[in-house]
Backbone as numpy.savetxt, mean C-alpha at the origin, in Angstrom:
# Nx Ny Nz CAx CAy CAz Cx Cy Cz
-19.12 1.63 -1.65 -19.53 2.86 -0.82 -20.44 3.64 -1.57
-20.87 4.95 -0.56 -21.73 5.79 -1.21 -21.33 7.15 -0.38
-22.20 8.16 -1.11 -22.18 9.52 -0.26 -23.26 9.70 0.69
-22.84 10.05 2.10 -23.71 10.05 3.00 -23.82 11.61 3.65
-24.93 12.00 4.19 -24.73 13.41 5.06 -24.21 12.99 6.11
-23.65 13.90 6.96 -23.23 13.80 8.53 -24.08 12.98 9.52
-25.39 13.42 9.26 -26.48 12.81 10.17 -26.56 11.42 10.18
-26.04 10.77 8.95 -26.11 9.25 8.85 -24.74 8.59 9.22
-23.91 9.38 9.67 -22.68 8.66 10.18 -22.45 8.75 11.72
-21.61 7.92 12.23 -21.33 7.99 13.75 -20.10 9.28 13.73
-20.12 9.76 14.72 -19.15 11.03 14.68 -17.60 10.43 14.69
-17.59 9.19 15.23 -16.19 8.50 15.43 -15.55 8.19 13.98
-16.56 8.23 12.57 -16.22 7.64 11.61 -15.65 8.84 10.62
-16.00 10.05 11.23 -15.36 11.22 10.25 -14.68 12.30 11.12
-14.28 13.40 10.46 -13.74 14.36 10.99 -14.24 15.76 10.79
-15.29 15.59 10.24 -16.26 17.05 9.87 -17.29 17.39 10.85
-17.74 18.57 10.98 -18.91 19.04 12.00 -19.55 20.27 11.06
-20.83 20.42 11.56 -21.52 21.56 11.11 -21.55 22.37 12.45
-21.14 23.47 12.23 -21.58 24.73 13.29 -22.25 25.72 12.73
-23.45 26.00 12.96 -24.34 26.91 12.72 -24.10 26.97 10.92
-24.02 28.09 10.14 -24.03 27.78 8.70 -22.70 27.59 7.98
-21.72 26.90 8.60 -20.63 26.33 8.14 -20.27 24.90 8.37
-19.51 24.35 7.58 -18.88 23.10 7.64 -17.55 23.38 7.92
-16.99 22.35 9.10 -15.45 22.49 9.53 -15.03 21.14 9.52
-13.81 21.05 9.27 -12.90 19.86 9.13 -11.84 19.89 10.21
-11.85 18.94 11.20 -11.03 18.84 12.12 -9.86 17.64 12.30
-9.49 17.21 11.23 -8.68 16.16 11.03 -7.29 16.35 11.15
-6.76 17.54 11.46 -5.52 18.06 11.65 -5.32 18.37 13.27
-6.35 18.13 13.89 -6.27 18.55 15.37 -7.14 19.98 15.59
-7.02 21.07 14.59 -7.74 22.30 14.96 -8.96 22.20 13.78
-10.10 22.56 13.95 -11.09 22.84 13.08 -10.85 23.92 12.26
-11.00 23.68 10.89 -10.71 24.55 9.84 -12.25 24.86 9.05
-12.64 25.96 8.61 -13.91 26.08 8.00 -13.76 25.80 6.37
-14.54 24.92 6.02 -14.71 24.78 4.46 -15.09 25.94 3.76
-14.49 26.46 2.89 -14.79 27.76 2.29 -15.86 27.76 1.13
-16.84 28.45 1.09 -17.93 28.18 0.27 -18.90 26.99 0.30
-18.85 26.14 1.47 -19.65 25.11 1.62 -21.01 25.16 2.25
-22.04 24.53 1.65 -23.42 24.47 1.88 -23.82 23.40 2.80
-23.86 23.81 4.34 -24.29 22.50 5.03 -25.27 21.85 4.73
-26.41 22.34 4.16 -27.49 21.70 3.74 -27.44 20.31 2.94
-26.39 20.58 1.90 -25.93 19.70 0.95 -24.92 19.07 1.10
-24.04 18.95 2.53 -22.83 18.53 2.32 -23.01 16.99 2.68
-21.90 16.16 2.11 -22.00 14.80 2.31 -20.47 14.32 2.23
-20.45 13.42 2.76 -19.04 12.68 2.59 -19.20 11.22 1.95
-17.85 11.16 1.33 -17.84 9.66 0.76 -17.48 8.69 1.89
-18.29 7.85 2.24 -18.36 6.89 3.52 -17.56 5.69 3.04
-16.30 6.02 3.24 -15.17 5.07 3.08 -13.98 5.06 4.20
-13.78 4.02 4.94 -12.66 4.38 5.83 -11.39 4.85 5.36
-10.94 6.05 5.95 -9.55 6.60 5.58 -9.72 7.63 4.46
-10.82 7.65 3.73 -11.10 8.68 2.79 -11.82 10.06 3.32
-10.80 11.19 2.95 -11.21 12.26 3.16 -11.66 13.22 2.02
-12.71 12.64 1.13 -13.43 13.43 0.21 -14.87 13.65 0.49
-15.17 14.88 0.41 -16.51 15.27 0.57 -16.87 16.01 -0.44
-18.33 16.55 -0.37 -18.88 17.44 -1.47 -20.09 18.24 -0.98
-20.57 19.18 -1.55 -21.83 20.00 -1.31 -22.33 20.11 -2.90
-23.41 20.93 -3.04 -24.08 20.74 -4.22 -22.99 21.50 -5.49
-22.17 22.18 -4.83 -21.49 22.89 -6.08 -19.74 22.62 -6.08
-19.32 22.00 -4.90 -17.80 21.62 -4.98 -17.38 20.40 -4.40
-16.37 20.04 -4.42 -15.84 18.65 -3.79 -14.70 19.16 -3.03
-14.52 18.54 -1.90 -13.58 19.20 -1.01 -12.65 17.71 -0.48
-11.48 17.99 -0.16 -10.44 17.25 0.47 -10.16 17.66 1.46
-10.86 16.89 2.95 -10.62 17.63 4.32 -11.31 18.87 4.20
-10.29 19.96 4.61 -11.05 21.33 4.47 -10.68 22.03 3.10
-9.92 21.48 2.17 -9.67 22.23 1.11 -10.38 22.08 0.05
-10.97 23.18 -0.57 -11.86 23.18 -1.71 -11.11 22.67 -2.90
-11.55 21.89 -3.97 -10.86 21.45 -5.15 -11.44 22.16 -6.29
-11.10 23.16 -6.39 -11.62 24.06 -7.59 -11.49 23.69 -8.94
-10.48 22.71 -9.02 -10.14 22.25 -10.40 -11.08 21.02 -10.75
-11.52 20.45 -9.70 -12.53 19.44 -9.87 -13.89 19.65 -10.40
-14.40 19.06 -11.41 -15.79 19.12 -11.71 -16.71 18.26 -10.97
-17.51 18.87 -10.07 -18.23 18.21 -9.12 -19.38 17.06 -9.73
-19.96 17.73 -10.90 -21.09 16.65 -11.31 -20.48 15.38 -11.97
-19.46 15.49 -12.63 -18.79 14.27 -13.13 -17.81 13.54 -12.42
-17.72 14.02 -11.23 -16.68 13.53 -10.03 -17.17 12.06 -9.64
-16.32 11.07 -10.11 -16.77 9.69 -9.53 -15.50 8.86 -9.18
-16.10 7.99 -8.37 -14.89 7.11 -7.75 -14.52 5.68 -8.69
-13.34 5.57 -8.92 -13.08 4.36 -9.82 -12.67 3.27 -8.97
-12.25 3.34 -7.71 -11.59 2.25 -6.89 -10.29 2.70 -6.14
-10.33 2.29 -4.75 -9.12 2.51 -3.93 -9.10 4.09 -3.91
-7.81 4.80 -4.22 -7.52 6.12 -4.31 -7.69 6.78 -5.41
-8.35 6.20 -6.64 -8.34 6.71 -7.86 -9.87 7.15 -8.28
-9.72 8.64 -8.76 -11.14 9.13 -9.07 -10.94 9.80 -10.36
-11.89 10.17 -10.94 -12.03 11.05 -12.19 -13.23 11.91 -12.47
-12.86 12.87 -13.23 -13.96 13.80 -13.69 -14.04 13.77 -15.04
-14.52 14.72 -15.75 -14.62 14.43 -17.13 -13.33 15.06 -17.89
-12.61 15.60 -17.07 -11.15 15.71 -17.78 -9.90 15.42 -17.47
-10.12 14.61 -16.03 -8.67 14.26 -15.41 -9.03 12.96 -14.58
-7.89 12.46 -14.29 -7.81 11.11 -13.62 -7.09 11.82 -11.87
-7.69 11.42 -11.06 -7.03 11.84 -9.73 -6.67 10.54 -8.73
-5.61 10.93 -8.01 -5.52 9.90 -6.69 -5.39 10.48 -5.65
-5.89 10.13 -4.59 -6.16 10.47 -3.24 -4.69 9.86 -2.55
-3.89 10.99 -1.96 -2.83 10.57 -1.39 -3.17 10.88 0.24
-2.26 10.67 1.33 -2.80 10.87 2.56 -3.02 12.38 2.82
-2.38 13.36 2.30 -2.58 14.82 2.48 -3.20 15.43 1.53
-3.66 14.84 0.11 -4.25 15.67 -0.89 -4.87 14.63 -2.08
-5.58 15.41 -2.67 -6.19 14.36 -4.10 -5.50 15.56 -5.25
-4.62 14.73 -5.89 -3.69 15.25 -6.96 -4.19 14.48 -8.30
-4.19 15.33 -9.39 -4.25 14.67 -10.83 -2.86 13.90 -11.31
-3.29 12.94 -11.96 -2.50 12.00 -12.46 -1.86 12.78 -13.76
-0.81 13.38 -13.73 -0.23 14.30 -14.84 -0.02 13.33 -16.04
-0.80 13.68 -17.21 -0.58 13.12 -18.45 -1.32 11.97 -18.61
-2.42 11.64 -17.69 -3.23 10.20 -17.55 -4.38 10.62 -18.78
-4.65 9.30 -19.39 -5.64 9.43 -20.65 -7.10 9.03 -20.03
-7.95 10.02 -19.63 -9.49 9.52 -19.07 -9.86 8.67 -20.03
-9.93 8.54 -21.42 -10.52 7.60 -22.12 -10.24 6.14 -21.98
-8.69 5.92 -21.81 -8.28 4.25 -21.67 -7.96 4.08 -20.37
-8.09 5.06 -19.23 -7.87 4.65 -17.82 -8.41 3.44 -17.45
-7.78 2.51 -16.74 -8.64 1.43 -16.00 -8.04 1.03 -14.76
-8.80 0.99 -13.79 -8.39 0.56 -12.31 -8.13 -1.01 -12.40
-7.13 -1.55 -11.80 -6.96 -2.81 -11.91 -7.11 -3.55 -10.45
-6.98 -2.70 -9.40 -6.95 -3.23 -8.20 -5.65 -3.00 -7.27
-5.75 -3.47 -6.08 -4.77 -3.41 -4.96 -3.54 -2.32 -5.46
-4.18 -1.17 -5.88 -3.38 0.03 -6.05 -2.86 0.07 -7.53
-2.99 -0.90 -8.35 -2.41 -0.72 -9.79 -3.46 -0.29 -10.76
-2.89 0.71 -11.69 -4.16 1.34 -12.57 -3.20 1.35 -13.97
-3.72 1.56 -15.14 -3.13 1.88 -16.23 -4.03 2.80 -17.22
-3.53 3.37 -18.11 -4.10 3.84 -19.31 -3.41 3.41 -20.62
-3.29 4.13 -21.67 -2.89 3.80 -23.01 -1.40 4.03 -23.12
-0.79 4.81 -22.09 0.64 5.19 -22.08 1.38 4.84 -20.88
0.71 4.75 -19.86 1.46 5.01 -18.59 0.55 3.83 -17.57
1.56 3.16 -16.80 1.08 2.17 -15.71 1.48 3.02 -14.26
0.53 2.67 -13.45 0.72 3.21 -12.17 0.54 2.20 -10.63
1.09 2.61 -9.84 0.85 2.01 -8.65 0.67 2.99 -7.43
-0.42 2.94 -6.66 -0.55 4.15 -5.70 -0.54 5.49 -6.26
-0.88 5.80 -7.70 -0.73 7.07 -7.97 0.56 7.30 -8.80
1.72 6.45 -8.47 2.88 6.94 -9.08 3.15 6.15 -10.28
3.99 6.48 -11.15 4.23 5.81 -12.28 5.32 4.82 -12.24
4.65 3.64 -12.86 5.78 2.44 -12.90 6.51 2.67 -14.39
7.66 3.21 -14.31 8.35 3.49 -15.38 8.57 2.31 -16.31
8.79 1.03 -15.90 9.24 0.07 -16.73 8.27 -0.96 -17.25
6.74 -0.63 -17.04 5.98 -1.34 -17.15 5.01 -1.13 -18.39
4.64 -2.09 -19.08 4.02 -2.05 -20.49 2.32 -1.79 -19.89
2.00 -0.47 -20.18 0.58 -0.24 -19.62 -0.47 -1.02 -20.21
-0.48 -1.32 -21.62 -1.40 -2.13 -22.29 -1.53 -3.55 -21.90
-0.45 -3.87 -21.59 -0.52 -5.54 -21.07 -0.66 -5.52 -19.53
-0.33 -4.66 -18.69 -0.40 -4.80 -17.27 -1.85 -5.33 -16.77
-1.55 -6.33 -15.85 -2.74 -6.96 -15.30 -2.28 -7.35 -13.61
-3.51 -7.42 -13.08 -3.33 -7.71 -11.74 -3.36 -9.41 -11.69
-2.31 -10.02 -10.89 -2.20 -11.26 -10.58 -2.76 -11.52 -9.27
-2.32 -11.25 -8.18 -2.85 -11.49 -6.76 -2.18 -10.78 -6.00
-2.97 -10.38 -4.93 -2.39 -9.46 -3.83 -1.57 -8.05 -4.36
-0.57 -8.27 -4.02 0.56 -6.97 -4.18 1.18 -7.22 -5.61
1.00 -8.30 -6.25 1.76 -8.76 -7.67 0.68 -8.30 -8.84
1.51 -7.93 -9.85 1.03 -7.73 -11.31 2.10 -8.06 -12.20
1.60 -8.39 -13.35 2.53 -8.36 -14.60 2.20 -7.87 -15.75
3.15 -7.55 -16.62 2.80 -7.17 -18.15 3.42 -8.31 -18.95
3.65 -8.10 -20.17 4.27 -9.60 -20.95 5.62 -9.88 -20.55
6.49 -8.93 -19.92 7.76 -9.33 -19.72 8.40 -9.48 -18.30
7.46 -8.86 -17.30 8.00 -8.53 -15.91 6.89 -8.91 -14.84
7.13 -9.34 -13.79 6.20 -9.44 -12.42 6.52 -8.39 -11.58
5.68 -7.67 -11.15 5.85 -6.51 -10.23 5.23 -6.92 -8.92
5.94 -6.55 -7.65 5.39 -6.81 -6.29 5.50 -5.20 -5.68
4.37 -4.83 -5.31 4.27 -3.60 -4.83 4.65 -2.33 -5.58
4.50 -2.57 -6.70 4.56 -1.71 -7.91 6.16 -1.64 -8.36
6.93 -2.64 -7.91 8.53 -2.47 -8.08 8.55 -4.11 -9.02
9.58 -3.91 -10.09 9.80 -5.30 -10.78 10.71 -6.17 -10.11
10.28 -7.49 -10.26 11.12 -8.43 -9.91 12.24 -8.75 -11.23
13.22 -8.24 -11.02 14.32 -8.25 -12.09 14.37 -9.51 -12.36
14.43 -9.82 -13.74 14.80 -10.91 -14.57 13.51 -12.22 -14.31
12.39 -11.48 -13.89 11.11 -12.34 -13.75 10.60 -13.04 -15.02
10.01 -14.21 -15.12 9.53 -14.68 -16.10 7.85 -14.68 -15.92
6.97 -13.76 -16.47 5.55 -14.12 -16.07 4.94 -15.48 -16.36
5.56 -16.08 -17.34 4.99 -17.30 -18.02 5.26 -18.34 -16.88
6.33 -18.49 -16.12 6.60 -19.35 -15.40 6.54 -19.06 -13.85
6.20 -17.87 -13.72 6.29 -17.21 -11.94 5.13 -17.69 -11.36
5.28 -18.10 -9.99 3.97 -18.55 -9.26 4.23 -17.68 -7.83
3.56 -17.42 -7.21 3.48 -17.02 -5.91 3.58 -18.40 -5.16
4.65 -18.41 -4.26 4.98 -19.62 -3.54 3.47 -19.83 -2.66
3.51 -21.29 -2.38 2.07 -21.78 -1.70 2.06 -21.77 -0.28
1.07 -21.92 0.33 0.86 -21.61 1.87 1.38 -20.73 2.54
2.42 -20.94 3.54 2.92 -20.14 4.50 4.01 -19.08 3.81
4.48 -19.88 2.73 5.39 -19.21 2.21 5.23 -17.88 1.36
3.86 -18.07 0.73 3.43 -16.97 -0.03 2.93 -15.96 0.75
2.31 -16.19 2.13 2.01 -15.24 3.16 3.14 -14.35 3.60
4.31 -15.01 3.44 5.50 -14.08 3.67 6.13 -13.40 2.50
5.52 -13.45 1.44 5.69 -12.87 0.34 7.07 -13.53 -0.50
6.98 -14.73 -0.63 7.99 -15.44 -1.39 7.29 -15.79 -2.61
8.22 -15.77 -3.80 7.53 -16.21 -5.14 8.69 -16.66 -5.74
8.52 -17.45 -7.05 9.69 -17.93 -7.75 8.79 -18.07 -9.30
10.04 -18.06 -10.07 9.46 -18.52 -11.61 10.54 -19.93 -11.76
10.96 -20.22 -13.05 11.67 -21.35 -13.50 13.03 -21.15 -13.04
13.53 -20.00 -12.71 15.04 -19.91 -12.79 15.36 -19.08 -11.22
14.50 -18.30 -10.68 14.79 -17.30 -9.83 13.70 -17.69 -8.52
14.26 -17.21 -7.32 13.50 -17.07 -6.37 13.39 -15.54 -5.69
12.28 -15.20 -5.44 12.03 -13.62 -4.69 11.49 -13.65 -3.44
11.86 -12.70 -2.59 11.14 -12.16 -1.58 10.94 -10.79 -1.75
9.54 -10.79 -1.66 8.94 -9.40 -2.07 9.47 -9.07 -3.60
9.85 -7.99 -3.55 10.71 -7.73 -4.98 12.21 -8.18 -4.99
12.59 -8.71 -4.10 14.08 -8.91 -4.08 14.45 -10.36 -4.40
15.50 -10.36 -5.32 15.72 -11.78 -5.76 16.91 -12.47 -4.66
16.60 -13.79 -4.34 17.67 -14.35 -3.51 18.69 -14.74 -4.25
19.97 -14.23 -3.79 21.20 -14.41 -4.44 21.46 -16.00 -4.61
21.88 -16.48 -5.77 22.29 -17.70 -6.21 21.42 -18.86 -5.82
19.91 -18.43 -5.74 19.32 -19.50 -5.21 18.68 -20.65 -6.34
18.55 -21.94 -6.20 18.16 -22.61 -6.96 16.58 -22.94 -6.74
15.93 -22.56 -8.06 14.45 -22.51 -7.59 14.12 -23.96 -7.95
14.91 -24.78 -8.22 14.40 -26.18 -8.35 14.49 -27.07 -6.93
15.46 -26.49 -6.11 15.37 -27.11 -4.82 15.12 -26.26 -3.68
14.68 -25.06 -4.02 14.43 -24.10 -2.84 13.17 -24.54 -2.25
12.92 -24.31 -1.01 11.81 -24.59 -0.02 11.93 -23.72 0.93
10.58 -23.14 1.51 10.30 -22.38 2.32 10.28 -23.21 3.83
11.00 -22.52 4.94 11.13 -23.25 6.20 10.19 -22.71 7.09
10.24 -21.67 7.64 9.48 -20.85 8.49 9.53 -19.55 8.66
8.52 -18.56 8.74 8.66 -17.25 8.98 9.56 -16.73 7.30
10.53 -15.88 7.47 11.16 -15.48 6.43 12.26 -16.33 6.09
12.59 -17.43 6.72 13.63 -18.53 6.67 13.38 -19.72 5.61
14.25 -19.45 4.44 14.15 -20.77 3.71 15.56 -21.21 3.07
15.50 -22.12 2.21 16.81 -22.79 1.64 16.63 -23.40 0.45
17.87 -23.60 -0.11 18.13 -24.60 -1.29 18.99 -25.50 -1.00
19.64 -26.14 -2.10 20.23 -27.52 -2.00 21.93 -26.82 -1.37
22.23 -25.51 -1.39 23.40 -25.15 -1.04 23.53 -23.99 0.01
22.25 -23.16 0.15 22.14 -21.98 0.90 21.06 -21.92 1.93
21.30 -21.41 2.93 19.95 -20.89 3.83 19.78 -19.56 3.56
18.61 -19.11 3.67 18.30 -17.51 3.41 17.23 -17.38 4.54
17.78 -15.98 4.91 16.86 -15.05 5.86 16.54 -13.85 5.00
15.11 -13.76 4.62 14.44 -12.89 3.56 15.39 -13.23 2.52
16.03 -12.32 1.88 16.74 -12.56 0.60 18.18 -12.43 0.95
18.78 -12.65 2.21 20.10 -12.72 2.28 20.42 -14.29 2.90
21.59 -14.79 2.14 22.32 -15.68 2.65 22.88 -15.78 3.98
22.77 -16.75 4.54 23.11 -17.07 6.08 24.57 -17.91 5.96
25.64 -17.02 5.78 26.89 -17.61 5.28 27.32 -19.00 6.07
27.01 -18.76 7.20 27.65 -20.02 8.17 26.50 -21.06 8.20
25.68 -21.04 7.69 24.44 -22.24 7.97 24.46 -23.17 6.75
24.51 -24.44 7.30 24.64 -25.53 6.63 23.19 -25.95 6.12
22.52 -26.06 4.67 21.27 -26.31 4.54 20.90 -27.60 4.95
21.87 -28.52 5.05 21.60 -30.07 5.53 21.08 -30.12 6.84
21.52 -28.98 7.63 21.27 -29.29 9.10 19.98 -28.16 9.56
19.39 -27.66 8.52 18.31 -26.58 8.67 17.11 -27.46 8.26
16.10 -27.36 9.21 14.68 -27.80 8.78 13.59 -26.93 9.44
12.41 -27.28 9.27 11.34 -26.26 9.63 11.39 -26.06 11.32
11.89 -26.87 12.14 12.06 -26.88 13.54 12.99 -25.93 13.84
14.26 -25.84 13.23 15.40 -25.15 13.65 15.10 -23.72 13.13
14.49 -23.48 11.93 14.17 -22.19 11.64 13.00 -21.64 12.37
12.23 -22.32 12.70 11.28 -21.69 14.11 11.92 -21.43 15.17
12.59 -22.12 15.76 13.66 -21.91 16.94 14.31 -20.50 16.80
15.09 -20.30 15.69 15.60 -19.13 15.23 14.69 -17.90 15.38
13.60 -18.15 14.46 12.57 -16.96 14.45 12.17 -16.70 15.88
11.80 -17.68 16.68 11.52 -17.41 18.24 12.73 -16.55 18.93
13.94 -16.99 18.52 14.88 -16.40 19.40 14.98 -14.92 19.08
15.00 -14.73 17.67 14.96 -13.30 17.05 13.85 -12.41 17.66
12.45 -13.01 17.63 11.49 -12.33 18.32 11.92 -11.88 19.66
12.29 -12.82 20.38 12.59 -12.58 21.60 13.79 -11.60 21.99
14.62 -11.45 21.30 15.62 -10.33 21.20 15.24 -9.13 20.78
14.05 -8.84 19.81 13.59 -7.76 19.47 12.74 -7.39 20.64
12.02 -8.16 21.24 10.99 -7.69 22.51 12.04 -7.28 23.51
12.92 -7.87 23.84 13.88 -7.28 24.96 14.50 -6.11 24.58
14.80 -5.94 23.31 15.58 -4.61 22.89 14.50 -3.27 23.02
13.30 -4.00 22.82 12.12 -2.83 22.60 11.92 -2.57 24.09
12.16 -3.46 25.02 11.76 -3.15 26.26 13.12 -2.04 27.16
14.04 -2.39 26.45 15.17 -1.66 27.28 15.05 -0.22 26.53
14.88 -0.02 25.37 14.45 1.17 24.88 13.42 1.98 25.51
12.41 1.30 25.75 11.20 1.91 26.54 11.69 2.37 27.94
12.58 1.69 28.52 12.75 1.86 29.98 13.85 3.04 29.76
14.79 3.17 28.76 15.60 4.27 28.56 14.96 5.61 28.28
14.13 5.65 27.33 13.42 6.89 27.08 12.51 7.45 28.25
12.02 6.30 29.13 11.02 6.50 30.33 12.13 7.20 31.31
13.21 6.82 31.45 14.35 7.47 32.36 14.79 8.81 31.98
15.00 8.92 30.52 15.73 10.16 30.05 14.27 11.14 30.18
13.04 10.77 30.08 12.00 11.86 30.44 11.79 12.03 31.88
11.89 11.23 32.54 11.89 11.57 34.10 12.89 12.39 34.55
14.15 11.85 34.24 15.34 13.06 34.44 15.02 14.36 34.00
14.46 14.65 32.74 14.22 15.71 32.18 13.20 16.63 32.93
12.28 15.86 33.71 11.34 16.46 34.43 11.82 16.99 35.61
12.67 16.26 36.32 13.30 16.68 37.68 14.41 17.69 37.59
15.04 17.84 36.50 16.07 19.00 36.36 15.37 20.33 36.36
């Protein structure tokens, strides 16, 4: 992506406007003036969801002037990560903040929210305390690994072996199942007492091994794995979805009635 003036963007693609000799930001519902901003040189970083902008002198996040950021050396590293000559930054929903203690000389953006420098690993701008930053590498999607552990969404898969770990194939992988030689995981959570050698995905978040049936990472205590196959798991998933839809409809009706009663009182 690149920097573009407002004149080259659709009004639905950003929350700034130029009013006379001022630039204003209205992402919070009320327009606020950008302090010290030059409308003639104002431009935004044209990436969906990004609130970074600049003029010839300053960098802004929304309506906030980032006085500590060096405008001329400020560059995008990838996703929410940025840098200038002195610091690494991460854009959160409401602010652009420096990564305290980060090393600009060795910082590397790995992708999917992961990053590292010589002393610390990061996910989404937060430190991964248990990761080896020098060995951290992106695997696939939300998975990363160092020499000792696999991570999902920045969280360690406890007991995992990066050498034998694999994301589950097909639909199982889409539902965030993975395994190594000894363990099976749903997201970052280990399936208790699961036998990796006999484990198989059934449907949606249902799976089984030779002794247990699982829903996500929970054992279904009354379920006999010999009686469960893909069709049965699909039936249970459909029944659960129907119950959720019914409960949602009931809640919507309840809230509607409460609102109507409040209007008439």
